[in-house]
XYZ file of C-alpha atoms in Angstrom:
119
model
C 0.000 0.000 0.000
C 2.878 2.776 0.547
C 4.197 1.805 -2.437
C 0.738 2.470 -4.660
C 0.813 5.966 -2.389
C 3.786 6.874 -3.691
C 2.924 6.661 -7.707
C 2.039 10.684 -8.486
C -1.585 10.576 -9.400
C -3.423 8.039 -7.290
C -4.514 8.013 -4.580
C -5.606 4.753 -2.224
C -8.901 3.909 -1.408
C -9.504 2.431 2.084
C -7.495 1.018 4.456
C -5.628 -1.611 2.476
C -4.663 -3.747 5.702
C -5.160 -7.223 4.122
C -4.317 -8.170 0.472
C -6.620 -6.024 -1.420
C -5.244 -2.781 -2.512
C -7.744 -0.427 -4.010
C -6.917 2.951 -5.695
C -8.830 5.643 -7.609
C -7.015 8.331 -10.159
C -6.875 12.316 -9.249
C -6.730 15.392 -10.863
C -9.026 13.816 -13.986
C -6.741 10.809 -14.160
C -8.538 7.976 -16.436
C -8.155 5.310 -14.139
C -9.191 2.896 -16.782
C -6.748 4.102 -18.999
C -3.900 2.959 -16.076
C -5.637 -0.480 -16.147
C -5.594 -0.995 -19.597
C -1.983 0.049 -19.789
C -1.205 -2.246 -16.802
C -2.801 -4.887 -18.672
C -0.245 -4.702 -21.681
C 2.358 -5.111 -19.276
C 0.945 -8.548 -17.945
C -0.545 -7.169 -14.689
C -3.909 -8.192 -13.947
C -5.917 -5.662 -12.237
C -9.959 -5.575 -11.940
C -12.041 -2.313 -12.326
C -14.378 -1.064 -10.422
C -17.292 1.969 -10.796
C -18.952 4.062 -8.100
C -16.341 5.533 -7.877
C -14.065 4.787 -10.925
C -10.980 2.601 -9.612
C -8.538 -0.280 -9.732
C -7.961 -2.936 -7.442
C -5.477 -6.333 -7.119
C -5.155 -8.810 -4.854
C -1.602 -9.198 -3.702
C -0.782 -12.910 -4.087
C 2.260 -15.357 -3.196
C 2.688 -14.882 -6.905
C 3.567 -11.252 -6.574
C 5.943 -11.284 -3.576
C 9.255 -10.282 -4.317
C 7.494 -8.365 -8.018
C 6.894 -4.870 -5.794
C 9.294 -2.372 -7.401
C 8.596 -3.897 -10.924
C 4.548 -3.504 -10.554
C 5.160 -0.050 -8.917
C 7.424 0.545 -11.831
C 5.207 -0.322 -14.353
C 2.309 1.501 -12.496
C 4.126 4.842 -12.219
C 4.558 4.359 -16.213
C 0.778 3.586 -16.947
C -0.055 6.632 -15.412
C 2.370 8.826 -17.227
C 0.839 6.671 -20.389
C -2.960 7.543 -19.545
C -1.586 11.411 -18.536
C 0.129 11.538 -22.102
C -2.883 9.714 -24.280
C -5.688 10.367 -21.599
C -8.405 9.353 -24.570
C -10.533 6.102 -24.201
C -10.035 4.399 -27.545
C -10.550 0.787 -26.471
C -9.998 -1.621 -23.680
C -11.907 -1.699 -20.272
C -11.085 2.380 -19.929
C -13.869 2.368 -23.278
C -16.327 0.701 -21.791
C -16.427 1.472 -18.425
C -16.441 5.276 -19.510
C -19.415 4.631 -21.589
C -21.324 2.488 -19.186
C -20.795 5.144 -15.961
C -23.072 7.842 -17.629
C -26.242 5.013 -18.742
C -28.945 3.625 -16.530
C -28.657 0.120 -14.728
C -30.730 -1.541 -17.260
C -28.877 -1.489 -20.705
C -25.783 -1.380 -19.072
C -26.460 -5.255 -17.627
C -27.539 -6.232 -20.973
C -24.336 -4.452 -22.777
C -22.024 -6.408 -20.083
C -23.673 -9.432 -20.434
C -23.027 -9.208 -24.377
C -19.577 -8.027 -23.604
C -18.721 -10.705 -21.046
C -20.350 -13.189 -24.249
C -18.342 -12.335 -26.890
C -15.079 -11.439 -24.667
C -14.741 -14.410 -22.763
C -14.810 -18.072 -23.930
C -15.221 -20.606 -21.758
């Protein structure tokens, strides 16, 4: 959790005393944009709405990876602050679905989730 508080441009969300660490974007930061470019580095982060932010859930696989994921964090958000637009990826749809009602955006996400993921 210090580390993530230390990355210019987010700030943590909660407490962060077990293994989830939860952290929103500030000063119009596209948090999405952060996860997407965390993504292409082979992190796997989850986003969240209400209010728009990332979590992960610190693993035995990451011990000993801390200064390479806050590495690679500090450089998705200079990424998003550079190219701040949301041309694809999670930071797309999660931008479109925070400004519709409940309704169509269940039915979008279940479409999504459809054509996304194979099982």
């Amino acid at each position: 959790k210090e580390g993530v508080q230390r990355v210019q441009g987010l700030t943590l969300l909660g407490p962060a005393d077990a293994m989830i660490v939860c952290f929103t974007g500030k000063d119009g930061l596209n948090i999405y944009s952060v996860g997407d470019n965390m993504s292409k580095k082979g992190w796997c982060l989850n986003a969240l709405q209400q209010p728009p932010c990332l979590h992960i859930c610190c693993t035995v696989t990451h011990v000993g990876q801390e200064s390479a994921f806050l590495s690679d964090l500090q450089a998705a958000v200079d990424e998003a602050r550079t190219d701040p637009a949301e041309k694809e990826g999670k930071a797309a749809i999660y931008g479109m679905t925070s400004s519709l009602p409940a309704g169509p955006v269940n039915e979008l996400l279940k479409v999504y989730n459809d054509v996304v993921l194979k099982v």
